[in-house]
Structure formats: C-alpha cells, structure tokens
XYZ file of C-alpha atoms in Angstrom:
688
model
C 174.449 29.088 85.163
C 176.978 26.480 85.721
C 180.312 25.794 83.898
C 162.318 58.523 69.524
C 159.151 58.316 68.176
C 158.039 54.829 67.326
C 156.429 52.680 69.989
C 156.285 49.164 68.552
C 156.121 45.816 70.269
C 157.292 42.951 68.063
C 157.078 39.481 69.597
C 158.352 36.264 67.971
C 156.156 33.313 68.770
C 156.800 29.696 67.870
C 154.146 27.108 67.461
C 153.936 23.678 65.899
C 157.030 21.784 64.761
C 160.478 23.054 65.573
C 161.102 24.129 61.999
C 157.756 25.868 61.595
C 157.804 29.455 62.800
C 155.189 32.146 62.916
C 155.995 35.792 63.487
C 153.207 37.702 65.237
C 153.262 41.472 65.298
C 151.005 43.344 67.690
C 150.102 46.882 66.790
C 147.086 49.065 67.468
C 144.080 46.725 67.455
C 145.492 44.365 64.857
C 147.392 41.114 64.958
C 149.242 40.397 61.733
C 150.642 36.932 61.128
C 153.449 36.304 58.653
C 154.805 32.860 57.965
C 158.525 32.392 58.401
C 161.137 29.701 58.435
C 160.919 26.001 57.861
C 157.202 25.564 57.122
C 157.102 28.274 54.430
C 156.261 26.659 51.073
C 158.075 27.683 47.922
C 155.868 27.558 44.823
C 157.524 27.020 41.444
C 155.919 26.754 37.984
C 158.039 24.535 35.711
C 157.113 24.902 32.041
C 158.481 21.722 30.447
C 159.783 22.398 26.903
C 158.814 18.970 25.437
C 156.597 16.080 26.668
C 159.392 13.515 26.997
C 161.114 15.706 29.550
C 158.219 15.778 32.040
C 158.913 12.362 33.670
C 162.612 13.301 33.924
C 161.776 16.567 35.720
C 159.326 14.790 38.011
C 161.943 12.177 38.863
C 164.508 14.876 39.721
C 161.907 16.631 41.881
C 160.941 13.367 43.576
C 164.582 12.829 44.594
C 165.169 16.483 45.577
C 166.465 16.628 49.212
C 164.267 19.597 50.242
C 161.142 18.477 48.442
C 159.023 18.821 51.613
C 159.163 22.598 51.474
C 159.020 23.035 47.693
C 155.888 22.733 45.552
C 156.579 22.345 41.823
C 153.780 22.394 39.260
C 154.712 20.906 35.873
C 153.100 22.069 32.643
C 154.074 21.033 29.112
C 153.371 24.131 27.045
C 154.390 25.655 23.737
C 154.856 29.377 23.240
C 151.275 29.730 21.972
C 149.973 27.865 24.985
C 151.965 30.125 27.331
C 150.401 33.193 25.666
C 146.912 31.862 26.442
C 147.763 30.543 29.905
C 146.140 32.213 32.934
C 147.649 31.484 36.312
C 145.220 29.950 38.759
C 147.548 30.456 41.716
C 150.510 32.564 42.804
C 154.029 31.308 42.063
C 157.315 32.525 43.505
C 159.454 31.574 40.493
C 158.732 30.592 36.881
C 160.934 28.245 34.819
C 160.990 27.950 30.982
C 163.339 27.334 28.044
C 164.179 29.617 25.172
C 160.894 30.760 23.562
C 158.706 29.892 26.549
C 161.250 31.609 28.799
C 160.999 34.798 26.694
C 157.207 34.654 26.678
C 157.001 34.133 30.467
C 159.209 37.164 31.005
C 157.001 39.233 28.709
C 153.734 38.193 30.330
C 154.932 38.359 33.956
C 157.528 41.151 34.111
C 157.413 41.418 37.916
C 158.167 37.745 38.558
C 161.574 36.056 38.484
C 161.905 33.727 35.477
C 164.696 31.177 35.082
C 165.872 29.840 31.745
C 166.681 26.138 31.331
C 170.067 26.378 29.645
C 171.085 24.371 26.612
C 174.635 23.197 27.129
C 177.225 22.158 24.593
C 176.842 18.634 25.930
C 173.112 18.705 25.106
C 173.836 19.791 21.512
C 176.552 17.154 21.062
C 174.086 14.510 22.242
C 171.536 15.764 19.681
C 174.165 15.649 16.912
C 175.019 12.054 17.779
C 171.301 11.200 17.689
C 170.910 12.850 14.260
C 173.942 10.982 12.969
C 172.863 7.583 14.285
C 169.130 7.841 13.459
C 169.145 9.801 10.190
C 172.752 9.401 8.960
C 172.939 13.174 8.995
C 175.939 14.710 7.233
C 175.209 18.382 8.021
C 172.877 19.619 10.754
C 171.336 23.041 11.060
C 171.069 24.202 14.650
C 167.936 26.352 14.815
C 166.668 28.144 17.905
C 166.979 30.851 20.510
C 170.292 30.047 22.139
C 172.206 32.623 24.081
C 175.662 31.045 24.326
C 176.703 29.283 21.132
C 180.414 29.916 21.069
C 182.651 27.845 18.711
C 179.792 25.545 17.709
C 181.779 24.725 14.580
C 184.186 22.674 16.712
C 181.413 20.201 17.365
C 182.141 18.738 13.923
C 185.475 17.541 15.231
C 183.718 15.715 18.068
C 180.722 14.234 16.248
C 181.822 14.050 12.619
C 178.686 16.015 11.658
C 179.036 19.384 9.958
C 177.001 22.123 11.614
C 175.631 25.564 10.913
C 173.978 27.897 13.419
C 170.742 29.719 12.593
C 169.644 31.826 15.559
C 166.018 32.826 15.776
C 165.920 36.495 16.686
C 163.749 39.497 16.074
C 162.829 39.614 12.404
C 163.947 36.026 11.827
C 161.271 33.432 12.441
C 161.557 29.655 12.399
C 160.412 29.321 8.809
C 163.153 31.645 7.596
C 165.857 29.929 9.700
C 164.859 26.438 8.538
C 164.822 27.571 4.911
C 168.234 29.140 5.400
C 169.579 25.893 6.867
C 168.224 23.854 3.921
C 169.724 26.292 1.417
C 173.114 25.707 3.061
C 172.841 21.970 2.523
C 171.603 20.847 5.939
C 169.847 17.485 5.804
C 168.691 17.551 9.416
C 167.432 20.194 11.837
C 168.387 20.292 15.519
C 166.416 22.609 17.793
C 163.935 23.062 20.584
C 160.383 21.829 20.794
C 159.096 24.817 18.769
C 161.332 23.850 15.849
C 160.178 20.233 16.196
C 156.487 21.205 16.061
C 157.039 23.543 13.117
C 158.686 20.873 11.002
C 156.136 18.230 11.959
C 153.265 20.546 11.062
C 154.899 21.659 7.809
C 154.613 18.121 6.429
C 158.185 18.049 5.290
C 160.349 14.993 5.243
C 163.267 16.908 6.729
C 164.223 15.067 9.930
C 164.327 17.015 13.187
C 165.948 16.159 16.548
C 164.858 17.845 19.756
C 167.695 19.003 21.992
C 167.265 17.092 25.249
C 167.986 18.394 28.730
C 170.108 16.348 31.136
C 169.068 15.420 34.690
C 172.026 17.390 36.001
C 170.790 20.531 34.245
C 167.276 20.045 35.634
C 168.671 19.606 39.152
C 170.806 22.753 38.846
C 167.815 24.723 37.552
C 165.684 23.464 40.437
C 168.378 24.460 42.919
C 168.555 27.950 41.409
C 164.766 28.269 41.431
C 164.583 27.288 45.114
C 167.309 29.757 46.021
C 165.622 32.594 44.136
C 162.220 31.650 45.585
C 163.702 31.887 49.092
C 165.080 35.337 48.366
C 161.744 36.409 46.879
C 159.931 35.236 50.023
C 162.370 37.154 52.202
C 161.958 40.341 50.189
C 158.168 40.003 50.234
C 158.276 39.512 53.977
C 160.531 42.543 54.471
C 158.277 44.628 52.280
C 155.161 43.526 54.154
C 156.808 44.092 57.534
C 157.870 47.575 56.438
C 154.340 48.331 55.299
C 152.870 47.082 58.565
C 155.384 48.904 60.747
C 154.816 52.199 58.958
C 151.065 51.792 59.307
C 150.998 50.923 63.009
C 153.629 53.464 63.999
C 152.541 56.288 66.251
C 154.757 58.595 64.223
C 153.995 60.093 60.830
C 156.407 58.743 58.212
C 157.370 60.064 54.772
C 159.775 58.358 52.422
C 161.248 61.064 50.195
C 163.272 60.119 47.106
C 166.317 62.011 45.834
C 164.055 64.178 43.640
C 162.205 65.404 46.713
C 159.055 63.384 45.951
C 157.112 61.661 48.719
C 156.789 58.030 47.622
C 155.377 56.656 50.883
C 153.148 58.313 53.474
C 151.781 56.195 56.302
C 148.422 56.564 58.021
C 149.622 58.995 60.679
C 151.302 61.186 58.068
C 148.115 61.367 56.030
C 146.199 62.409 59.156
C 148.575 65.298 59.816
C 148.901 66.242 56.114
C 145.588 65.325 54.404
C 146.560 66.986 51.105
C 149.383 64.448 50.561
C 146.781 61.921 49.425
C 145.268 64.167 46.769
C 148.671 64.993 45.312
C 149.747 61.354 44.982
C 149.708 60.351 41.360
C 149.828 63.939 40.116
C 152.986 64.440 38.094
C 154.612 61.358 39.625
C 153.874 62.156 43.259
C 153.645 64.831 45.894
C 156.750 66.890 46.706
C 157.926 67.565 50.254
C 158.205 71.284 49.446
C 154.454 71.248 48.592
C 153.288 69.298 51.616
C 155.659 70.526 54.328
C 157.773 73.427 53.005
C 159.122 74.105 56.511
C 160.916 70.711 56.379
C 162.578 71.368 53.029
C 165.756 73.026 54.337
C 166.623 70.191 56.743
C 165.760 67.572 54.107
C 168.213 69.183 51.656
C 170.877 69.323 54.373
C 170.317 65.635 55.119
C 170.739 64.778 51.427
C 173.927 66.857 51.222
C 175.589 65.564 54.394
C 174.239 62.015 54.422
C 173.933 62.358 58.200
C 170.896 62.029 60.424
C 169.230 65.218 61.637
C 167.277 64.582 64.821
C 164.848 66.362 67.094
C 163.885 69.310 64.902
C 160.743 71.006 66.221
C 158.380 72.836 63.864
C 155.279 74.850 64.721
C 152.449 74.086 62.293
C 148.937 75.402 62.805
C 149.420 75.579 66.540
C 150.920 72.074 66.699
C 154.565 71.360 67.548
C 156.059 68.563 65.421
C 159.188 66.788 66.662
C 160.918 65.624 63.478
C 163.808 63.337 62.494
C 165.496 63.060 59.079
C 167.194 59.714 58.489
C 169.151 59.069 55.256
C 168.650 55.757 53.448
C 172.003 54.459 52.196
C 172.444 51.549 49.791
C 176.116 50.959 49.077
C 177.573 54.258 47.956
C 174.259 55.734 46.899
C 171.571 57.548 48.833
C 168.246 57.055 47.033
C 166.154 58.826 49.647
C 165.482 59.645 53.257
C 162.874 58.850 55.891
C 161.187 61.767 57.618
C 159.423 60.825 60.854
C 157.436 63.295 62.903
C 155.112 63.322 65.882
C 153.006 65.799 67.779
C 155.263 66.946 70.628
C 152.353 67.038 73.080
C 151.664 63.378 72.290
C 155.279 62.524 73.059
C 154.923 64.219 76.434
C 151.712 62.308 77.112
C 153.427 59.021 76.300
C 156.394 59.831 78.525
C 154.087 60.718 81.406
C 152.174 57.484 80.886
C 155.401 55.468 80.944
C 156.487 57.198 84.151
C 153.142 56.424 85.762
C 153.427 52.800 84.747
C 156.962 52.585 86.099
C 155.780 54.156 89.326
C 152.957 51.626 89.557
C 155.105 48.619 88.760
C 158.374 49.587 90.352
C 161.624 48.189 89.072
C 161.958 44.714 87.664
C 164.403 42.096 88.868
C 166.489 40.908 85.907
C 168.516 38.055 87.378
C 167.756 34.515 88.475
C 169.795 31.767 90.099
C 170.637 30.508 86.584
C 172.590 33.734 86.024
C 175.019 32.978 88.860
C 178.180 31.726 87.136
C 179.961 29.114 89.244
C 181.155 25.546 89.600
C 182.283 25.496 93.251
C 180.539 23.422 95.892
C 180.339 26.357 98.290
C 178.297 28.319 95.753
C 176.108 25.278 95.160
C 175.270 25.242 98.871
C 174.771 29.030 98.959
C 172.337 28.923 96.021
C 170.536 25.955 97.550
C 169.980 27.880 100.806
C 168.885 30.980 98.882
C 166.375 28.830 96.997
C 164.884 27.673 100.292
C 164.637 31.284 101.459
C 162.766 32.155 98.253
C 160.014 29.743 99.242
C 158.983 31.803 102.288
C 158.256 35.499 102.916
C 160.587 36.085 105.895
C 163.096 38.926 105.787
C 166.557 38.055 104.520
C 169.926 39.526 105.470
C 172.661 39.097 102.845
C 176.162 39.312 104.267
C 179.294 39.490 102.159
C 182.282 41.547 101.121
C 182.042 44.308 98.543
C 181.558 42.991 95.041
C 180.439 39.457 95.908
C 177.077 39.813 94.150
C 174.595 40.497 96.933
C 172.088 42.262 94.665
C 172.339 39.384 92.204
C 171.214 37.060 94.990
C 168.503 39.489 96.097
C 167.006 39.599 92.594
C 167.296 35.839 92.224
C 165.467 35.234 95.518
C 162.712 37.625 94.427
C 162.315 35.959 91.028
C 162.162 32.508 92.603
C 159.527 33.587 95.137
C 155.762 33.950 94.941
C 156.341 37.703 94.614
C 157.997 37.309 91.211
C 156.197 39.460 88.678
C 155.563 42.163 91.258
C 157.841 45.076 92.025
C 161.483 44.679 92.963
C 162.669 48.025 94.332
C 166.334 48.521 95.197
C 167.768 51.406 97.190
C 171.367 52.075 98.214
C 171.063 53.381 101.750
C 174.599 54.771 101.685
C 173.776 56.951 98.665
C 170.920 58.799 100.363
C 171.593 61.539 102.905
C 169.646 61.373 106.128
C 167.502 64.339 105.082
C 166.171 62.388 102.084
C 165.896 58.885 103.537
C 162.497 59.352 105.121
C 160.881 61.072 102.125
C 162.336 58.563 99.645
C 161.379 55.465 101.636
C 158.028 56.654 102.997
C 157.020 59.303 100.449
C 155.502 62.702 101.192
C 152.272 64.669 100.711
C 151.908 67.879 98.765
C 153.283 70.876 100.687
C 155.189 68.735 103.173
C 158.304 70.861 102.698
C 159.689 73.576 100.490
C 160.240 72.226 96.992
C 157.929 69.270 97.448
C 156.280 67.979 94.298
C 152.696 68.918 93.494
C 150.446 66.027 94.374
C 153.094 64.524 96.649
C 155.254 61.497 95.933
C 154.928 57.779 96.487
C 157.639 56.266 98.688
C 159.705 53.181 97.885
C 157.767 51.056 100.401
C 154.555 51.831 98.531
C 156.196 51.153 95.173
C 157.315 47.758 96.459
C 153.817 46.772 97.633
C 153.232 43.021 97.043
C 156.865 42.794 96.006
C 160.364 43.056 97.451
C 162.299 46.034 98.819
C 166.069 45.580 98.666
C 167.921 47.732 101.213
C 171.566 47.672 100.186
C 174.276 48.934 102.560
C 171.815 48.749 105.453
C 174.601 49.434 107.977
C 174.894 53.001 106.634
C 171.409 54.037 107.807
C 171.787 56.686 110.515
C 170.974 55.581 114.032
C 168.359 58.321 114.342
C 166.375 56.893 111.429
C 166.642 53.231 112.431
C 163.743 53.486 114.913
C 161.397 54.760 112.173
C 162.438 51.917 109.885
C 161.928 49.403 112.704
C 158.359 50.618 113.272
C 157.491 50.190 109.584
C 158.925 46.669 109.582
C 156.907 45.794 112.688
C 153.588 47.407 111.764
C 153.767 47.016 107.952
C 152.422 50.555 107.688
C 153.938 53.778 106.402
C 152.990 57.388 106.954
C 154.086 59.826 104.284
C 156.072 62.838 105.431
C 153.584 65.582 106.298
C 150.639 63.182 106.121
C 148.210 62.024 108.809
C 146.937 58.744 107.405
C 148.775 55.442 107.420
C 149.140 53.240 104.357
C 149.330 49.464 104.729
C 152.123 47.806 102.754
C 152.876 44.164 102.018
C 156.591 44.155 101.412
C 159.317 41.574 101.821
C 162.615 43.058 102.993
C 165.962 41.827 101.735
C 168.814 43.762 103.330
C 172.518 43.553 102.521
C 175.696 44.632 104.234
C 179.464 44.222 103.973
C 179.943 45.007 107.665
C 179.694 42.978 110.833
C 176.345 44.205 112.186
C 176.811 42.453 115.510
C 179.976 44.469 116.001
C 178.061 47.591 114.930
C 175.513 46.807 117.658
C 178.197 46.417 120.322
C 179.711 49.742 119.224
C 176.305 51.459 119.485
C 176.077 52.145 115.759
C 173.169 49.798 114.976
C 169.985 48.931 116.874
C 169.849 45.410 118.203
C 166.060 45.146 117.746
C 166.391 46.242 114.095
C 169.070 43.602 113.547
C 166.737 40.964 115.007
C 163.980 42.109 112.648
C 166.262 41.992 109.565
C 168.327 38.925 110.434
C 165.548 36.342 110.254
C 167.147 34.429 107.398
C 170.862 35.042 107.019
C 172.780 34.245 103.837
C 176.558 34.521 103.672
C 177.923 35.192 100.150
C 181.485 33.829 99.986
C 184.281 35.974 98.524
C 186.285 34.827 95.513
C 189.225 33.665 97.626
C 186.943 31.021 99.133
C 185.738 29.863 95.716
C 188.989 30.059 93.750
C 187.879 27.361 91.301
C 185.228 29.812 90.054
C 187.769 32.496 89.129
C 188.829 31.157 85.668
C 185.210 30.383 84.806
C 184.041 33.855 85.810
C 186.939 35.555 84.042
C 186.275 33.735 80.769
C 182.550 34.450 81.100
C 183.036 38.217 81.451
C 185.775 38.284 78.827
C 183.312 36.695 76.393
C 180.545 39.062 77.526
C 182.541 42.253 76.951
C 184.118 41.000 73.729
C 180.634 40.395 72.336
C 179.431 43.753 73.637
C 182.296 45.644 71.978
C 182.178 43.590 68.769
C 185.595 41.957 69.252
C 186.756 38.388 68.846
C 187.135 36.794 72.255
C 190.852 36.346 72.994
C 192.341 33.317 74.677
C 194.636 33.435 77.698
C 198.218 32.315 77.567
C 199.365 29.839 80.188
C 201.182 32.626 82.018
C 198.110 34.872 81.983
C 195.964 32.014 83.311
C 198.458 31.482 86.126
C 198.407 35.156 87.109
C 194.600 35.165 87.247
C 194.531 32.054 89.415
C 197.064 33.567 91.835
C 195.694 37.105 91.924
C 193.976 38.252 95.095
C 190.650 39.761 94.026
C 189.977 41.912 97.073
C 187.209 43.615 95.118
C 185.762 40.191 94.333
C 183.552 39.799 91.259
C 183.281 43.543 90.714
C 187.067 43.811 90.414
C 187.298 40.689 88.234
C 184.604 42.050 85.939
C 186.401 45.386 85.582
C 189.680 43.660 84.705
C 187.933 41.479 82.090
C 186.330 44.581 80.581
C 189.679 46.378 80.517
C 191.444 43.460 78.815
C 188.714 43.010 76.209
C 189.457 46.579 75.092
C 193.248 46.897 75.373
C 194.528 43.442 74.387
C 196.247 42.974 71.051
C 196.162 39.889 68.866
C 194.194 36.741 69.519
C 195.923 35.899 72.820
C 196.218 37.796 76.081
C 199.835 37.528 77.073
C 201.305 37.360 80.539
C 202.591 40.898 80.041
C 199.134 42.238 79.065
C 197.555 40.520 82.053
C 200.138 42.013 84.395
C 199.559 45.454 82.919
C 195.777 45.114 83.308
C 196.280 44.218 86.965
C 198.500 47.259 87.444
C 201.740 45.301 88.056
C 203.733 47.471 85.691
C 203.243 50.719 87.565
C 202.468 49.752 91.169
C 205.300 49.293 93.609
C 205.579 46.197 95.760
C 205.034 48.227 98.897
C 201.559 49.084 97.696
C 200.679 45.412 98.009
C 201.663 45.256 101.636
C 198.159 45.843 102.967
C 196.769 43.248 100.601
C 199.476 40.806 101.651
C 198.450 41.087 105.298
C 194.983 39.789 104.452
C 195.724 37.385 101.626
C 199.014 35.899 102.661
C 202.454 35.991 101.050
C 201.761 33.600 98.157
C 200.903 36.194 95.581
C 203.796 38.502 96.538
C 206.276 35.676 96.274
C 204.804 34.749 92.922
C 204.932 38.337 91.651
C 208.542 38.840 92.809
C 209.616 35.597 91.150
C 207.967 36.629 87.908
C 209.797 39.982 87.938
C 213.192 38.320 88.296
C 212.269 35.813 85.581
C 211.223 38.607 83.219
C 214.441 40.563 83.904
C 216.596 37.535 83.002
C 214.476 36.907 79.878
C 214.958 40.491 78.650
C 218.717 40.328 79.356
C 219.050 37.144 77.311
C 217.100 38.508 74.324
C 219.050 41.775 74.356
C 222.292 39.822 74.270
C 221.064 37.562 71.450
C 220.074 40.570 69.323
C 223.204 42.628 69.988
C 221.265 45.012 72.243
C 219.183 46.125 69.254
C 216.005 47.330 70.941
C 213.814 47.114 67.839
C 214.709 43.491 67.179
C 214.419 42.596 70.858
C 210.981 44.198 71.137
C 209.877 42.389 67.983
C 211.070 39.060 69.429
C 209.117 39.745 72.625
C 205.970 40.800 70.733
C 205.899 44.265 72.312
C 206.661 47.764 71.042
C 209.942 49.632 71.664
C 208.432 52.015 74.205
C 207.235 49.106 76.374
C 210.667 47.481 76.154
C 212.301 50.776 77.132
C 210.071 51.077 80.230
C 210.903 47.527 81.283
C 214.618 48.099 80.775
C 214.395 51.227 82.885
C 212.384 49.339 85.504
C 215.029 46.586 85.795
C 218.081 48.874 85.440
C 219.106 47.372 82.081
C 219.837 50.615 80.227
C-alpha cells in the first residue's frame, strides 16, 4: 500500500449492478439466497379514502425520489370493500385512513398499517369549502378522528360554527349525523364513509369530504417506506436466524424465562426426539422435561445473566458439551440459548481440521500491497522482489531486525506461481539442534523415545509445491548445515529413522540479520550452503534509510491499533511529529509498531503531546548515557535534539511556575498534565 460449536461458512457475494446485492449462505447441502440492499423492492398497498385523491397520490408517487425501489399499489376502497378484499400478493406495509385503517388493522393484525392523518389544515380547508359552496353557518364534523383538540377555535379562523361528533364504538354514522342535525348543523364535514352515507340516504343535507394535502401524502409515503425497510430487515434477520439454527452442527434450544423451549433446531430434535411431541402441549415443552440435567445451569444462567460455557453432561452413553448464553434486550432477559454437541463429534472435527492444516500448511497473509511506504528505495526493493516472485530460484533476504523480512517473504510467495499452496515459516533460532532435523525432515514411528504414533510429517513435506521460509538462517548449527545442503541439492528428504526418501518441490526463502559472508570467513557458516541460498539476494533497508516512510508508518499503525482497541485515532502535535522524525528506530518497524501500540493505549485526549511521545519513547526515565551506544551508530543529531528539548522544557516549567506563584496544581493544569508528573519533572530538573 502506498501513502465452540457452530461451524458455519457465510459468504457475501455481489452480482449485477453495484446497488444490487445477494447474500448467499452455504450450509450442509443447501444454498439459500436472500435478497439484500439496493435491488430489494418494497411493496406498499395504498388504500385511497376517496376517488378524487387517487391521481394526487399517484402524482406524489411519480415524483418520489426513491420510486425505483418502491412498488405502490393504489386501491380506492370503502370499509365494506376492505372487508371483502382478498390480497393477491404480499405487501410489506398497508396504508389507510380512519375507518379503512381500522379495518385493515383488524383483518391483518400481523402487518404494519399506517393511518393517513387528518390535520387541522385539512379540516379548515373543508370548512372554507362548505362556507363558499353551501353558505354553511354551522358544520358538524363527523368521523373517526384521533386528534381533534380545540376544534372550536376553527370558528375564529373560518367564521363557521362547528361541532364534533366522533364515531366510536356504539355510535354509528347515522346516530352522529342525526346528532349534528339536532344541534343545528346545516352541513356535514367528514370522510368518504360519511359522504357515501349521506348520498345514499337521499337527504338534501350537504356534505364535504375532508381532503388530504400532497404534503401529507408525501409524509405518509416516506413513513411507509421507512417502516417497509425495517420490516424487510426484520424478516431477513428472522430468516437468517432460522437458517443458521437449522444448518448448525450444534443442537440449539431457545428457552424463555418460564423455562419453555420455544425453538429447537434439527440437530436438537435428533438428540431429543420427544421435544417435537411436547411442542404445542400446554404452550410448549419445558427444559426440565426434555433435559432435566441442564435445568440447574439454566437457572443459574437466568439468575446471573452470565454465560456458562463448556458444561459436559453424560446422557445415554453420549457426552454433550453444552453452553448457556443469555439473551439480553435492554434491561430485560427474555430467555437464553442452550447449544450442545456430541463431544466425540467435536473431537472428530478438531482432528479433521488438524489434518487439513497439516495437508495445506500455513497460509501467507501478506502481499506487496500491504507494504506501507512512499520512499523511492522501497519502490525499488518491491520492484526487485516482484521480479524474484516470477521465478522459482531460492531467495536470501538480508536486513536488520524488524525491517519486515517475513512480510517480503509472504509477498513474494503470494505473487508467485506457488500462491495458493503452502507457505511454511520456521524460526531456525527458536529450535534447538536436537529438534531441527525432526521438525524439518519429519520422523517415522519409533524413531526415538516419545515419538508420535504413526510418525510426523516434516516442514519440507508440508511445504511441498509451496514455499519454505527459513528465518534466522545464520543460527543453524554448523553440524546441521551439511544435511540441509543435501536436501537443497537433491530435493529429497529422509525422515528421521526412515529408510526411504521423499521427493519435495519446495522453494526456499531464507532470511538473516547477519553478514553471512563474514560468518563464512569466521568458520560459522558453510560457503557452499551460502551459494545455494544466495541465488537471488534482496536487501531490506532499515528505517533510517527510508526516513520519509516513518510518519506514514507511524500514522498507519496508530490508526490500526486505535481501531483494534476501539479508540478514536489521536492526532500528533507538531512537537510529537518532530520527535518521531528525529528518533532513531534501531528496532526498525517492529520498534515503531510497538511505540504506536503503546501510545494508542496510554494517550489522553484527542492529541498526542510532545510530553506523551517522549514518555512513550522512554525519554522520561532513561539517562542520556544509555543512548551512548545508539549515538555511535546513528550520529549525534538525535542526542543534540533531545538535550535541547530538555533545556527548553526546564525553562518552560520555570516560567509557568513563576507565573502561577509556584502553585503546582495551577501550573500542572496550565501544562495539561497531572501534579505527580509535574513533581517528577521538577525533581528531574532540580526545580524543587
């Protein structure tokens, strides 16, 4: 880059347009596809309360910004028509007004239904219409309205007296209209149901339908879309949960707070067949009936609200490894999930995984794109490494400790034709001579006391068709180097204690932080082995030779560890930036990474100060003399810088102490540090 029970594989796949996503879940022998994201259609049924409103609603829908993902079906229906209506398709959300809204809720109790509100503005508009068209002096407002506060004030606005006649249980339209007439109303204002009633009653009493504004329709559509999205999400979560429980290798119970088993997946029903017969009897099967041996831990889990893991029960000769996981929603705990698996099956799965790992070896995680840099010298180094990746010759990586030699080794492997095959890494310095041969070459059964039954595959065999990375190659004992040389020459290994040879196709990438030529001259390393390893040589430059990469790397790792620990990434003050740029990273990237990790944990506030940076580098508690060895190799620049900073800090503290009358609390507050830190600095500079 520049500048334990469940075994489930969930893979997100994307096909088609960028905003159209499909989630594919692989489990057992099934492939389940669930639509997600931009191409998911939202289906809304819009019951229009009166015919004149339909073109208005259609116009609002036509101009709706997200129309491409919303399907709205319009139907003009009365309450009686809604009662007889049978849905021909599935809708996410239903929309109605007043009586139709109530009827939709009654008929479809499991679906979200939105009411088209009648606003005070809508009623005022109807009153003006009644006044202008029918010269109405007093209007009776008849209908099922939920928020009719201070309707009497509408007289002051319109000049039309009003009375409110709500239609509720036990009060039908006929009664409310008659009541309005008895109170002297010469016009009725209401919904479409009131309009139809008066028209069908053959009365001359005028009626005005309360209209709905475009703004109201738009707001209702927005609400419907939002609710439809949430409904889709909940349906998806529910379906995913159902699928996951069914394809899980573990048995799963969901137990509510009454101790009833509400959910039992396929594996659970296999292990406890009687759970199926008890479902539906008295509200459901109880855990104490199905698995009484689990009851005590389940009660403890409910009481503590904490997970109880890895409980093993013996049932009919079968060992069940069981976990109890509480389900918490806010401050309540409605139930818990009990997962269990045959312990022997767990062992079988672990053995299978180990065999697969043994067959495949270790995987290389990094590529050249993971190498953070902007320097030209690293550009050239990566370019050369890329060329090396194109051939199968052995590579020798040379560089100081912490420069990233394994990063380059993995990147070369992943850029080569061997990518996808095994990448096996071994630290030669970490293995004693007595284990080197058996680890690299393997051994047969009975080769030595304590040898594994069936023998063991060596690292050369594990790396077959792939890459073997020999780190710290200079640490291999001289007595073993001849054996390693023979394997590199013949491409054959013989297991310890075995008679047969095994051909291996392995590319060797070796790494060292020592001068191997000097090791040869000192008799510590075989010249012929060096020739065999040093076919392609790649020098990894230290940080001091790529100083322009230091700020970039530091910010990269600071961001990395801040994200890992869940912190906001801090910024560096100018002084902190200067210290980093001047600091001699003798441990190279490894040291830089450690310092970034340390600062991401210990810094305070949103900015890393010069003081915090100095403390992270150990400047507060390390004497100047301890830098003498470093100074010999890195030059005097950093020491001069550090000494100057100390004198500057001393003068700064003196000035602040004087300004605050030597009040330590106020001085520490002005410096942004605590009193104990100020005291240590005063002691350090003899200011007490």
